[in-house]
Amino acid sequence: VFSLKGGVGKTTLTYFLGRAQAEASQKPVLLIDADLSGTCLGDLLADTVKWAEAPNLAHLVCGRPEALPEALGAERLPVYVHFPFEPGVEPHRPRRLRATLTGQAAVLFCPSHSESTGELPIDRDVLQALVAGESAGGWVSHVIERLSEATAAVVGELGGILVDHGPGMGALQRVVRQAIAEDRQTHKAASPRRVLLVTSRDGVDLRMCQSFDARLDEGEAEALCWVVNRVQPGQPSTKGGWRDSVDARFRRELASWFSERALPFYEAPEVASGYACSQLGWPLGESHRQALEAIRRELFG
């Protein structure tokens, strides 16, 4: 899940999609927080959980390559169960992954915390330098692939994997896009991995996305799913529908830019207030549920 700038709702949408796909597939769905310079997703999921003290993705990325297999062992895997909640478990302690989740709707979470205060503190400057490097993007992508495989080895078949990337188009994002394009060429079919790019209706954000879209090659473009967040639902009788709430300066350009490819996610005051206090409500309202289901089907089929 990508965005070109922060604050557009990428992380919130990642969470809701994880919940929706888990319920639709009746299998565990893994959320990976790959925003290694921040900890938005962890803060969003539970304000009482001490993610800074838990082993996380940042430890795997900053660890020695030869130590990765051991670090991904079933007993040490830094993946936790966010949902369903387990009665009697202390709310401030992350619940470790268990094999008993096989064939069950569940949201699993691998956090990242650049300011870890646990047994293995993370040097934030080192982590940022590592993530910024071109070759480092390939290493982080490799770690995420192995993490996903190790999680599936514990719980069985996953209903899906959602990776929440940091804003921008850095080394890791380029590696992911390249891998998807290579998948398409190798299998001569759609890649099982897709890019979901989230934008707001703001003109600056839309202009950035338009520029990004123009630079994509044909193979990558077909792997993209666009979501314009925080749009007004609009009445069915309105000619432009939800697109009428998009920045008026760009409506004509946008009509030819992504035509019918963009999917809406409607503005929801309860989501904004929930994000502010790290308590996202569930389920969403009817218009949000229908929009979320359309996005879910586009990504997962």
Short mmCIF file of C-alpha atoms in Angstrom, two decimals:
data_model
loop_
_atom_site.label_atom_id
_atom_site.label_comp_id
_atom_site.label_asym_id
_atom_site.label_seq_id
_atom_site.Cartn_x
_atom_site.Cartn_y
_atom_site.Cartn_z
CA VAL A 1 0.00 0.00 0.00
CA PHE A 2 1.68 3.19 -1.24
CA SER A 3 1.12 6.92 -1.01
CA LEU A 4 3.19 9.76 -2.38
CA LYS A 5 2.74 11.94 0.68
CA GLY A 6 1.74 11.35 4.27
CA GLY A 7 -1.62 11.95 5.86
CA VAL A 8 -3.79 10.66 3.02
CA GLY A 9 -5.28 7.72 4.94
CA LYS A 10 -3.04 4.93 3.65
CA THR A 11 -2.49 3.33 7.04
CA THR A 12 -6.14 3.58 8.06
CA LEU A 13 -7.23 1.94 4.81
CA THR A 14 -4.63 -0.82 5.28
CA TYR A 15 -6.15 -1.67 8.64
CA PHE A 16 -9.74 -1.73 7.38
CA LEU A 17 -8.77 -3.83 4.35
CA GLY A 18 -7.06 -6.33 6.65
CA ARG A 19 -10.19 -6.71 8.74
CA ALA A 20 -12.44 -6.95 5.67
CA GLN A 21 -10.27 -9.56 3.93
CA ALA A 22 -9.96 -11.67 7.08
CA GLU A 23 -13.74 -11.80 7.43
CA ALA A 24 -14.28 -12.45 3.71
CA SER A 25 -11.67 -15.22 3.45
CA GLN A 26 -12.11 -16.67 6.96
CA LYS A 27 -8.33 -16.97 7.10
CA PRO A 28 -5.55 -15.08 8.89
CA VAL A 29 -4.47 -11.89 7.10
CA LEU A 30 -1.02 -10.46 7.77
CA LEU A 31 -0.41 -6.71 8.08
CA ILE A 32 3.24 -5.65 7.84
CA ASP A 33 4.27 -2.14 8.88
CA ALA A 34 7.08 -1.39 6.42
CA ASP A 35 7.22 2.30 7.31
CA LEU A 36 10.55 1.81 9.03
CA SER A 37 11.04 5.46 9.92
CA GLY A 38 7.78 5.67 11.86
CA THR A 39 5.31 3.55 13.81
CA CYS A 40 1.93 4.77 12.58
CA LEU A 41 0.23 1.39 12.18
CA GLY A 42 1.27 0.17 15.62
CA ASP A 43 0.06 3.36 17.30
CA LEU A 44 -3.17 3.11 15.35
CA LEU A 45 -4.00 -0.46 16.29
CA ALA A 46 -3.79 -0.09 20.05
CA ASP A 47 -2.63 2.85 22.13
CA THR A 48 -2.13 0.60 25.17
CA VAL A 49 0.21 -1.93 23.52
CA LYS A 50 3.90 -1.28 24.12
CA TRP A 51 5.09 -1.94 20.58
CA ALA A 52 8.37 -0.15 21.27
CA GLU A 53 9.33 -2.98 23.60
CA ALA A 54 8.37 -5.79 21.23
CA PRO A 55 10.63 -7.49 18.66
CA ASN A 56 9.67 -6.08 15.27
CA LEU A 57 10.54 -5.70 11.59
CA ALA A 58 13.22 -3.09 12.29
CA HIS A 59 15.19 -5.69 14.28
CA LEU A 60 15.05 -8.12 11.36
CA VAL A 61 16.17 -5.50 8.84
CA CYS A 62 19.03 -4.24 10.99
CA GLY A 63 20.17 -7.72 12.02
CA ARG A 64 22.93 -9.74 10.42
CA PRO A 65 21.78 -11.53 7.23
CA GLU A 66 23.08 -14.90 8.41
CA ALA A 67 20.95 -14.58 11.58
CA LEU A 68 17.68 -14.06 9.67
CA PRO A 69 16.60 -17.75 9.51
CA GLU A 70 16.93 -18.12 13.28
CA ALA A 71 15.16 -14.81 13.91
CA LEU A 72 12.20 -16.08 11.86
CA GLY A 73 11.83 -19.26 13.90
CA ALA A 74 8.31 -20.05 15.13
CA GLU A 75 9.15 -19.08 18.72
CA ARG A 76 10.83 -15.78 17.81
CA LEU A 77 8.76 -14.60 14.87
CA PRO A 78 7.88 -10.90 15.47
CA VAL A 79 4.26 -11.34 14.40
CA TYR A 80 1.38 -10.72 16.78
CA VAL A 81 -2.37 -11.31 16.83
CA HIS A 82 -4.33 -8.09 16.77
CA PHE A 83 -7.77 -9.62 16.20
CA PRO A 84 -9.63 -11.55 17.48
CA PHE A 85 -8.83 -10.29 20.94
CA GLU A 86 -8.13 -12.90 23.59
CA PRO A 87 -9.97 -12.50 26.94
CA GLY A 88 -7.68 -12.37 29.92
CA VAL A 89 -4.59 -11.25 28.01
CA GLU A 90 -3.05 -8.10 29.45
CA PRO A 91 -3.79 -5.27 26.97
CA HIS A 92 -0.27 -3.84 27.11
CA ARG A 93 1.38 -7.11 26.12
CA PRO A 94 1.43 -8.05 22.41
CA ARG A 95 -0.15 -11.46 21.89
CA ARG A 96 2.29 -13.81 20.16
CA LEU A 97 1.33 -15.71 17.03
CA ARG A 98 -0.09 -19.18 17.54
CA ALA A 99 -0.67 -22.09 15.20
CA THR A 100 -4.23 -22.46 16.53
CA LEU A 101 -5.30 -19.65 14.18
CA THR A 102 -5.26 -22.01 11.20
CA GLY A 103 -8.46 -21.60 9.15
CA GLN A 104 -9.70 -18.73 11.30
CA ALA A 105 -10.50 -15.12 10.48
CA ALA A 106 -7.74 -13.15 12.19
CA VAL A 107 -5.63 -10.04 11.70
CA LEU A 108 -1.93 -10.65 12.31
CA PHE A 109 0.45 -7.75 12.72
CA CYS A 110 4.19 -7.31 12.27
CA PRO A 111 5.07 -3.87 13.68
CA SER A 112 8.12 -1.75 13.00
CA HIS A 113 9.51 0.61 15.60
CA SER A 114 12.53 2.71 14.79
CA GLU A 115 12.88 3.80 18.42
CA SER A 116 12.70 0.39 20.03
CA THR A 117 13.49 0.41 23.73
CA GLY A 118 13.44 -3.37 24.12
CA GLU A 119 16.35 -5.74 24.61
CA LEU A 120 17.77 -4.80 21.20
CA PRO A 121 17.46 -1.02 20.79
CA ILE A 122 17.42 0.31 17.23
CA ASP A 123 19.77 3.08 16.12
CA ARG A 124 17.32 5.26 14.17
CA ASP A 125 20.04 6.98 12.13
CA VAL A 126 21.46 3.65 11.02
CA LEU A 127 18.00 2.36 10.13
CA GLN A 128 17.12 5.41 8.04
CA ALA A 129 20.45 5.26 6.22
CA LEU A 130 19.88 1.57 5.51
CA VAL A 131 16.33 2.06 4.18
CA ALA A 132 17.42 5.01 1.99
CA GLY A 133 20.00 2.96 0.06
CA GLU A 134 19.09 1.48 -3.33
CA SER A 135 20.43 -1.98 -2.48
CA ALA A 136 18.84 -1.80 0.98
CA GLY A 137 15.41 -1.75 -0.65
CA GLY A 138 16.11 -5.21 -2.00
CA TRP A 139 17.22 -6.42 1.43
CA VAL A 140 14.11 -5.09 3.16
CA SER A 141 11.93 -6.66 0.47
CA HIS A 142 13.76 -9.99 0.98
CA VAL A 143 13.15 -9.83 4.74
CA ILE A 144 9.44 -9.15 4.19
CA GLU A 145 9.17 -12.10 1.78
CA ARG A 146 10.83 -14.45 4.27
CA LEU A 147 8.69 -13.07 7.12
CA SER A 148 5.52 -13.80 5.12
CA GLU A 149 6.67 -17.35 4.38
CA ALA A 150 7.55 -17.97 8.04
CA THR A 151 4.13 -16.70 9.16
CA ALA A 152 2.32 -18.97 6.71
CA ALA A 153 4.43 -21.90 7.96
CA VAL A 154 2.99 -21.35 11.45
CA VAL A 155 -0.68 -20.68 10.71
CA GLY A 156 -1.16 -22.34 7.32
CA GLU A 157 -2.58 -20.58 4.25
CA LEU A 158 -2.97 -16.84 4.64
CA GLY A 159 -6.02 -14.99 3.36
CA GLY A 160 -3.76 -12.17 2.22
CA ILE A 161 -0.79 -9.98 3.06
CA LEU A 162 -0.91 -6.19 3.22
CA VAL A 163 2.34 -4.23 3.45
CA ASP A 164 1.96 -0.63 4.62
CA HIS A 165 4.85 1.34 3.09
CA GLY A 166 6.12 4.74 4.16
CA PRO A 167 5.03 7.74 2.09
CA GLY A 168 7.02 8.57 -1.03
CA MET A 169 8.66 6.45 -3.71
CA GLY A 170 11.96 5.32 -2.21
CA ALA A 171 14.20 2.32 -2.80
CA LEU A 172 11.85 -0.25 -1.24
CA GLN A 173 8.85 0.90 -3.27
CA ARG A 174 10.86 0.72 -6.50
CA VAL A 175 11.96 -2.82 -5.69
CA VAL A 176 8.35 -3.86 -5.09
CA ARG A 177 7.14 -2.35 -8.36
CA GLN A 178 9.97 -4.02 -10.26
CA ALA A 179 9.20 -7.40 -8.68
CA ILE A 180 5.55 -7.14 -9.72
CA ALA A 181 6.54 -6.28 -13.29
CA GLU A 182 8.93 -9.27 -13.37
CA ASP A 183 6.18 -11.54 -12.02
CA ARG A 184 3.96 -10.56 -14.92
CA GLN A 185 6.67 -11.28 -17.47
CA THR A 186 7.58 -14.62 -15.89
CA HIS A 187 4.05 -15.98 -15.43
CA LYS A 188 2.47 -14.24 -18.45
CA ALA A 189 -0.43 -13.39 -16.19
CA ALA A 190 -1.42 -11.01 -13.46
CA SER A 191 0.95 -10.96 -10.51
CA PRO A 192 -0.52 -12.19 -7.21
CA ARG A 193 0.96 -9.00 -5.79
CA ARG A 194 -0.58 -5.63 -6.55
CA VAL A 195 0.12 -2.02 -5.65
CA LEU A 196 -2.66 -0.07 -3.97
CA LEU A 197 -1.88 3.63 -4.24
CA VAL A 198 -3.89 5.91 -1.97
CA THR A 199 -4.33 9.60 -2.69
CA SER A 200 -6.47 12.32 -1.17
CA ARG A 201 -8.72 14.58 -3.24
CA ASP A 202 -6.28 17.45 -2.69
CA GLY A 203 -4.96 18.99 -5.90
CA VAL A 204 -1.29 18.80 -4.89
CA ASP A 205 -1.54 15.11 -4.02
CA LEU A 206 -3.43 14.36 -7.24
CA ARG A 207 -0.82 16.20 -9.33
CA MET A 208 1.94 14.13 -7.70
CA CYS A 209 0.08 10.92 -8.45
CA GLN A 210 -0.57 11.99 -12.03
CA SER A 211 3.15 12.56 -12.51
CA PHE A 212 3.94 9.18 -10.94
CA ASP A 213 1.41 7.44 -13.18
CA ALA A 214 3.00 8.96 -16.28
CA ARG A 215 6.37 7.40 -15.40
CA LEU A 216 5.07 3.88 -14.90
CA ASP A 217 5.66 1.35 -17.64
CA GLU A 218 2.79 -0.69 -19.01
CA GLY A 219 3.49 -3.78 -16.92
CA GLU A 220 3.48 -1.89 -13.64
CA ALA A 221 0.44 0.22 -14.52
CA GLU A 222 -1.70 -2.88 -14.85
CA ALA A 223 -0.73 -3.92 -11.33
CA LEU A 224 -2.01 -0.69 -9.79
CA CYS A 225 -5.23 -0.01 -7.96
CA TRP A 226 -6.02 3.64 -7.21
CA VAL A 227 -8.05 4.84 -4.24
CA VAL A 228 -9.08 8.45 -3.78
CA ASN A 229 -9.71 8.89 -0.07
CA ARG A 230 -12.01 11.28 1.80
CA VAL A 231 -14.39 12.01 -1.04
CA GLN A 232 -18.05 12.89 -0.60
CA PRO A 233 -20.44 10.03 -1.43
CA GLY A 234 -22.52 12.16 -3.84
CA GLN A 235 -26.03 11.41 -5.02
CA PRO A 236 -26.67 8.83 -7.76
CA SER A 237 -28.41 11.53 -9.78
CA THR A 238 -25.30 13.70 -9.74
CA LYS A 239 -23.54 13.47 -13.09
CA GLY A 240 -20.03 13.30 -11.66
CA GLY A 241 -20.91 11.23 -8.57
CA TRP A 242 -18.14 11.15 -5.99
CA ARG A 243 -15.72 12.73 -8.50
CA ASP A 244 -17.49 16.06 -8.02
CA SER A 245 -15.77 16.32 -4.63
CA VAL A 246 -12.31 16.05 -6.21
CA ASP A 247 -10.33 19.29 -6.51
CA ALA A 248 -12.16 21.27 -9.20
CA ARG A 249 -8.90 22.48 -10.79
CA PHE A 250 -8.05 18.94 -11.84
CA ARG A 251 -11.41 17.40 -12.75
CA ARG A 252 -10.93 17.61 -16.50
CA GLU A 253 -7.37 16.25 -16.31
CA LEU A 254 -8.38 13.47 -13.96
CA ALA A 255 -11.19 12.31 -16.25
CA SER A 256 -8.62 11.40 -18.90
CA TRP A 257 -5.91 10.45 -16.40
CA PHE A 258 -7.33 7.43 -14.58
CA SER A 259 -10.80 7.35 -16.10
CA GLU A 260 -12.70 4.58 -14.30
CA ARG A 261 -9.65 3.02 -12.61
CA ALA A 262 -9.95 5.00 -9.39
CA LEU A 263 -12.06 3.70 -6.53
CA PRO A 264 -13.48 6.01 -3.84
CA PHE A 265 -13.19 5.72 -0.09
CA TYR A 266 -15.64 8.11 1.48
CA GLU A 267 -15.02 10.74 4.09
CA ALA A 268 -15.87 9.45 7.55
CA PRO A 269 -15.74 11.73 10.62
CA GLU A 270 -15.86 8.71 12.93
CA VAL A 271 -12.73 7.31 11.27
CA ALA A 272 -10.86 10.60 11.65
CA SER A 273 -11.79 10.89 15.32
CA GLY A 274 -10.96 7.21 15.88
CA TYR A 275 -7.53 7.67 14.34
CA ALA A 276 -6.84 10.61 16.65
CA CYS A 277 -7.38 8.46 19.74
CA SER A 278 -6.00 5.20 18.29
CA GLN A 279 -9.39 3.51 18.44
CA LEU A 280 -10.80 2.66 15.02
CA GLY A 281 -14.45 1.73 15.08
CA TRP A 282 -15.74 -1.40 13.33
CA PRO A 283 -17.83 -1.99 11.34
CA LEU A 284 -18.01 1.12 9.17
CA GLY A 285 -21.16 2.79 7.92
CA GLU A 286 -22.97 1.33 4.92
CA SER A 287 -21.44 3.62 2.27
CA HIS A 288 -17.95 2.97 3.67
CA ARG A 289 -18.56 -0.77 3.85
CA GLN A 290 -19.63 -0.91 0.19
CA ALA A 291 -16.64 1.17 -0.92
CA LEU A 292 -14.27 -0.98 1.14
CA GLU A 293 -15.73 -4.15 -0.36
CA ALA A 294 -15.14 -2.82 -3.89
CA ILE A 295 -11.49 -2.08 -3.03
CA ARG A 296 -11.10 -5.49 -1.37
CA ARG A 297 -12.44 -7.31 -4.44
CA GLU A 298 -10.16 -5.31 -6.73
CA LEU A 299 -7.12 -6.35 -4.69
CA PHE A 300 -7.96 -9.90 -3.65
CA GLY A 301 -10.58 -11.02 -6.14
#
